[in-house]
Every structure is written in structure tokens, then in C-alpha cells.
Coordinates of C-alpha atoms and ligand atoms in Angstrom, one line a residue:
X1 CA 102.9 103.6 104.2
X2 CA 104.6 104.0 100.8
X3 CA 108.0 105.5 100.1
X4 CA 108.7 107.9 97.3
X5 CA 112.4 108.2 96.7
X6 CA 113.6 111.6 95.7
X7 CA 116.8 111.3 93.6
X8 CA 117.5 115.0 93.0
X9 CA 120.8 114.8 94.8
X10 CA 122.1 112.1 92.5
X11 CA 121.8 114.8 89.8
X12 CA 123.3 117.4 92.1
X13 CA 126.5 115.3 92.3
X14 CA 126.5 114.8 88.5
X15 CA 125.9 118.5 87.8
X16 CA 129.0 119.3 89.9
X17 CA 130.9 118.4 86.7
X18 CA 128.3 117.5 84.1
X19 CA 127.0 121.0 83.8
X20 CA 130.3 121.9 82.0
X21 CA 129.9 119.1 79.5
X22 CA 126.2 118.7 78.7
X23 CA 126.8 116.1 76.0
X24 CA 129.3 114.0 77.8
X25 CA 128.6 110.3 77.4
X26 CA 130.3 109.6 80.7
X27 CA 128.2 111.8 82.9
X28 CA 127.7 110.2 86.3
X29 CA 126.1 109.4 88.6
X30 CA 123.0 108.5 86.6
X31 CA 119.6 109.3 88.1
X32 CA 118.1 106.5 86.1
X33 CA 120.5 103.9 87.5
X34 CA 119.8 105.3 91.0
X35 CA 116.0 105.0 90.3
X36 CA 116.4 101.4 89.2
X37 CA 118.5 100.6 92.3
X38 CA 115.9 102.3 94.5
X39 CA 113.2 100.1 92.9
X40 CA 115.3 97.0 93.7
X41 CA 115.3 98.2 97.4
X42 CA 111.5 98.5 97.4
X43 CA 110.8 102.1 96.4
X44 CA 107.2 102.7 95.6
X45 CA 107.7 105.7 93.4
X46 CA 110.5 108.1 92.2
X47 CA 110.3 111.8 92.9
X48 CA 112.2 114.5 91.0
X49 CA 112.1 118.2 91.2
X50 CA 112.9 120.0 87.9
X51 CA 113.7 123.5 89.2
X52 CA 113.5 126.6 87.1
X53 CA 117.3 127.0 87.4
X54 CA 117.9 123.3 86.5
X55 CA 120.4 123.1 89.3
X56 CA 120.1 119.3 89.6
X57 CA 117.5 117.5 87.5
X58 CA 117.4 118.3 83.8
X59 CA 114.5 118.0 81.4
X60 CA 116.2 115.1 79.7
X61 CA 116.4 113.2 83.1
X62 CA 112.7 113.6 83.5
X63 CA 111.9 112.1 80.1
X64 CA 114.5 109.3 80.4
X65 CA 113.0 108.3 83.8
X66 CA 109.5 108.4 82.4
X67 CA 110.5 106.2 79.5
X68 CA 112.8 103.7 81.2
X69 CA 111.8 103.4 84.9
X70 CA 108.7 101.3 85.5
X71 CA 108.0 103.0 88.9
X72 CA 105.4 105.7 89.1
X73 CA 107.0 109.1 88.6
X74 CA 106.2 112.1 90.9
X75 CA 107.3 115.5 89.4
X76 CA 107.7 118.3 91.9
X77 CA 107.3 121.7 90.1
X78 CA 106.8 125.3 90.8
X79 CA 103.5 126.9 89.8
X80 CA 104.9 128.6 86.6
X81 CA 103.7 128.4 83.0
X82 CA 107.1 126.9 82.0
X83 CA 106.9 124.1 84.6
X84 CA 103.2 123.3 84.0
X85 CA 103.9 123.0 80.3
X86 CA 106.8 120.6 81.1
X87 CA 104.5 118.5 83.3
X88 CA 101.8 118.4 80.6
X89 CA 104.3 117.0 78.1
X90 CA 106.0 114.6 80.5
X91 CA 102.7 113.3 81.9
X92 CA 104.1 112.0 85.3
X93 CA 101.8 109.9 87.4
X94 CA 101.8 112.5 90.1
X95 CA 102.6 116.2 90.2
X96 CA 103.5 118.0 93.5
X97 CA 103.2 121.7 93.3
X98 CA 105.8 123.5 95.4
X99 CA 106.9 127.0 96.0
X100 CA 110.2 127.8 94.4
X101 CA 112.6 130.6 95.2
X102 CA 115.8 130.9 93.2
X103 CA 118.0 131.8 96.1
X104 CA 116.9 129.0 98.4
X105 CA 119.1 125.9 99.0
X106 CA 116.0 123.6 99.2
X107 CA 112.2 124.1 99.3
X108 CA 112.0 126.2 102.4
X109 CA 108.3 126.6 103.1
X110 CA 105.0 125.2 101.9
X111 CA 103.0 126.5 99.0
X112 CA 100.7 129.3 99.9
X113 CA 97.6 127.5 98.5
X114 CA 95.3 129.7 100.5
X115 CA 96.9 133.0 99.3
X116 CA 97.3 131.8 95.6
X117 CA 94.0 130.0 95.3
X118 CA 92.9 130.9 91.8
X119 CA 96.4 130.5 90.3
X120 CA 97.0 127.1 91.9
X121 CA 93.5 126.0 91.1
X122 CA 94.1 126.7 87.4
X123 CA 97.4 124.8 87.3
X124 CA 95.8 121.8 89.1
X125 CA 92.9 121.7 86.6
X126 CA 95.3 121.7 83.7
X127 CA 97.3 118.8 85.2
X128 CA 94.3 116.8 86.1
X129 CA 92.9 117.1 82.6
X130 CA 95.9 115.0 81.6
X131 CA 95.1 112.4 84.2
X132 CA 97.9 113.5 86.5
X133 CA 97.1 113.2 90.2
X134 CA 98.0 116.4 92.0
X135 CA 99.5 117.0 95.4
X136 CA 100.2 120.4 97.1
X137 CA 103.3 120.7 99.3
X138 CA 101.9 122.8 102.2
X139 CA 102.9 123.7 105.7
X140 CA 100.9 121.8 108.3
X141 CA 98.3 124.6 108.7
X142 CA 94.6 124.0 108.8
X143 CA 93.8 126.9 106.4
X144 CA 96.3 125.5 103.8
X145 CA 94.7 122.0 104.1
X146 CA 91.3 123.5 103.6
X147 CA 92.5 125.5 100.6
X148 CA 94.0 122.3 99.1
X149 CA 90.6 120.7 99.4
X150 CA 88.8 123.7 97.9
X151 CA 91.3 123.7 95.0
X152 CA 90.4 120.1 94.2
X153 CA 93.9 118.5 94.7
X154 CA 93.8 114.8 95.4
X155 CA 96.7 114.9 97.8
X156 CA 98.6 117.1 100.2
X157 CA 102.2 116.7 101.2
X158 CA 102.8 118.1 104.6
X159 CA 106.1 120.0 104.9
X160 CA 108.1 118.3 107.7
X161 CA 111.0 120.7 107.5
X162 CA 110.2 122.4 110.8
X163 CA 109.6 119.0 112.4
X164 CA 113.0 117.8 111.3
X165 CA 114.7 120.9 112.6
X166 CA 112.9 121.1 115.9
X167 CA 114.3 120.0 119.3
X168 CA 112.7 119.3 122.7
X169 CA 109.5 121.3 123.3
X170 CA 109.5 122.6 119.7
X171 CA 109.4 119.0 118.5
X172 CA 106.2 118.2 120.4
X173 CA 104.6 121.4 119.0
X174 CA 105.6 120.4 115.4
X175 CA 104.2 116.9 115.9
X176 CA 100.9 118.4 117.1
X177 CA 100.7 120.6 114.0
X178 CA 101.3 117.7 111.8
X179 CA 98.8 115.6 113.6
X180 CA 96.1 118.2 113.3
X181 CA 96.8 118.9 109.7
X182 CA 96.8 115.2 108.8
X183 CA 93.5 114.7 110.6
X184 CA 91.9 117.6 108.8
X185 CA 93.2 116.5 105.4
X186 CA 92.0 112.9 105.9
X187 CA 88.5 114.2 107.1
X188 CA 88.4 116.3 103.9
X189 CA 89.1 113.2 101.7
X190 CA 92.6 114.1 100.8
X191 CA 95.5 111.6 100.6
X192 CA 98.0 112.8 103.2
X193 CA 101.7 112.5 102.4
X194 CA 104.7 114.1 104.2
X195 CA 108.2 115.0 103.2
X196 CA 111.3 117.1 103.8
X197 CA 114.1 116.4 106.2
X198 CA 112.9 112.9 107.1
X199 CA 115.7 110.6 108.1
X200 CA 116.3 107.2 109.7
X201 CA 116.4 108.8 113.2
X202 CA 113.4 111.2 113.1
X203 CA 111.1 108.8 111.2
X204 CA 109.9 107.1 114.4
X205 CA 108.3 110.2 115.7
X206 CA 106.1 110.3 112.6
X207 CA 104.3 107.2 114.1
X208 CA 102.4 109.8 116.1
X209 CA 101.0 111.4 113.0
X210 CA 98.0 109.5 111.7
X211 CA 96.8 108.9 108.1
X212 CA 100.2 109.2 106.4
X213 CA 99.9 107.4 103.0
X214 CA 103.4 108.2 101.7
X215 CA 106.7 109.7 102.7
X216 CA 108.9 111.5 100.2
X217 CA 112.6 111.2 101.2
X218 CA 115.7 112.3 99.4
X219 CA 118.7 113.7 101.2
X220 CA 118.9 111.0 103.9
X221 CA 118.6 108.2 101.4
X222 CA 121.2 109.6 98.9
X223 CA 123.6 110.2 101.9
X224 CA 123.1 106.7 103.2
X225 CA 123.6 105.3 99.7
X226 CA 127.1 106.6 99.7
X227 CA 127.9 104.1 102.5
X228 CA 125.7 101.1 101.6
X229 CA 124.4 101.7 98.0
X230 CA 121.0 102.9 97.0
X231 CA 119.3 99.5 97.1
X232 CA 120.3 98.8 100.7
X233 CA 119.6 102.4 101.8
X234 CA 116.0 102.2 100.5
X235 CA 115.5 98.7 101.9
X236 CA 116.6 99.9 105.3
X237 CA 114.1 102.8 105.2
X238 CA 111.3 100.6 104.0
X239 CA 111.9 98.2 106.9
X240 CA 112.0 101.1 109.3
X241 CA 108.6 102.3 107.9
X242 CA 106.9 98.9 108.4
X243 CA 105.9 99.5 112.0
X244 CA 104.0 102.7 111.2
X245 CA 100.6 102.3 112.9
X246 CA 98.6 104.2 110.4
Ligands
PXP301 N1 109.1 116.7 99.4 C1 109.3 117.9 98.7 C2 108.1 118.6 98.2 C3 110.6 118.4 98.5 O1 110.7 119.6 97.9 C4 111.7 117.7 99.0 C5 113.1 118.3 98.8 O2 113.4 118.3 97.5 C6 111.5 116.5 99.7 C7 110.2 116.0 99.8 C8 112.6 115.7 100.2 O3 113.3 116.3 101.2 P1 114.7 115.7 101.7 O4 115.6 115.7 100.6 O5 115.0 116.6 102.8 O6 114.3 114.3 102.1

């Protein structure tokens, strides 16, 4: 199982001050340095989300990472003409289409691929024409998985937000949903990834979800990096992922 390291919150910390001084040569912390440290710790790819409101990652971060970081780049983006145009220019290795609401703190739900079929299909086609492999960030629902396959995406990323917030009986139900969605996605020939709210503690329960090819993890890694540094934080997560049964 591969690890995509989401470094958005490195930029969140920088933007706490840097937003006031966009040309400051001393802007820190640097997403590029974090990406290189994550690589040292065994990251398989780097994920960034350039949001419409540019609250953390800026366009220049995306282009700098593309130019200077040798790891595959995964760009998360909302399905808007502005963001699709950015992706076509950036040409990341992967693009993950996500829903985006201005007022949300983080990506709260999955993309309604089933309800926005034609719109999402058109965006996916444009990206794939530039040899960008596309993932759809969806809730673990069978109709959304089927829609992703119909749209022609190569991958799905199952939203684990409900899983990570669930307790007791609710947790068992969330694992069942994830398992069913992963099985259907795999049967339809999709690469199945997962992300959102995954941390060192809840990771073990994902052993019960089959066919996971990649996890995308951000907040837990950036938080842990404050204690031990990004390289060690990523290395610890990679080690914890080694026992995944597949
Ligand atoms: N995957 C997607 C599509 C996301 O939007 C996010 C949050 O930016 C993540 C994974 C990572 O979530 P977390 O920061 O909770 O690990």
C-alpha cells in the first residue's frame, strides 16, 4: 500500500503570516522542503489541494513542487473551469476531483459523481487527454463507485471522514461501507485509494478494507512532524502500513 503525503497544512502554517507578505523571501515553512523531507521518509507521492480561495497552497507552490520535487504529484481540485485549467497547465501525475465549498474547514463530503455525471465526465476527459490519471474522491457508496467507473476515472479515493469520526457500533458500519465500496471498485477495474482523517491510531482498522492501493494522509502527518520532523513522521506511518494484508 502506497502513501501519498498531503502537505497542505505546511502551507496553512505559512499563510498564517505569509499571506500578508506574498513576496517575502523568508516565507516559512516551505512546502517544497516538507515534500523533500517526506520523500526521505519514504513518501510515494505528494498531494496538494489548490483551493479556489487559495487558503493554503498557492499556484506558485504547485509549480515549484512540480519542478523541484521528483516524487509523483497528486493535485486535488474542485470541478471548476479555473481549476481544470490550472491542472492542464501544471500537468500533475494524478488529479483527484473533490467537491469544494468555500465555507467548509476541510473537504466534508465526497464528490457527487452520480449526480454530476456529465460535468465530471467532461473534466475527466480533459485531464486524461493530457495524460493525467484521474481519481474521484467519493463517499463509500455503491452508486458513486458505479458512476466513477461510468465516467471513466482510473481511480477512486474513498472518503474516510465518517470512518475516522465514528465510534463503537458506528465504526463497524463505516468499515462495512468502505469494504463494500472497495470490493465494488476493484471488481469494476478501478484503483481504490482512501483518505481523510486517517491517523496512526485508526489506520489498523483499515486492514479490514480490501484492495486499498494508496492512502492519502495529511493532518496526522503534519501534526506528528511538529514533534519528530516530517521524515520521521512519514517513516513511522510507512512502517505502520507495512502489515496491511491487501
Ligand atoms: N484526501 C482528500 C481528497 C482530501 O481532501 C484530504 C484533506 O485535504 C485528504 C485526503 C487528507 O485528509 P487529512 O488531512 O485528514 O489526512
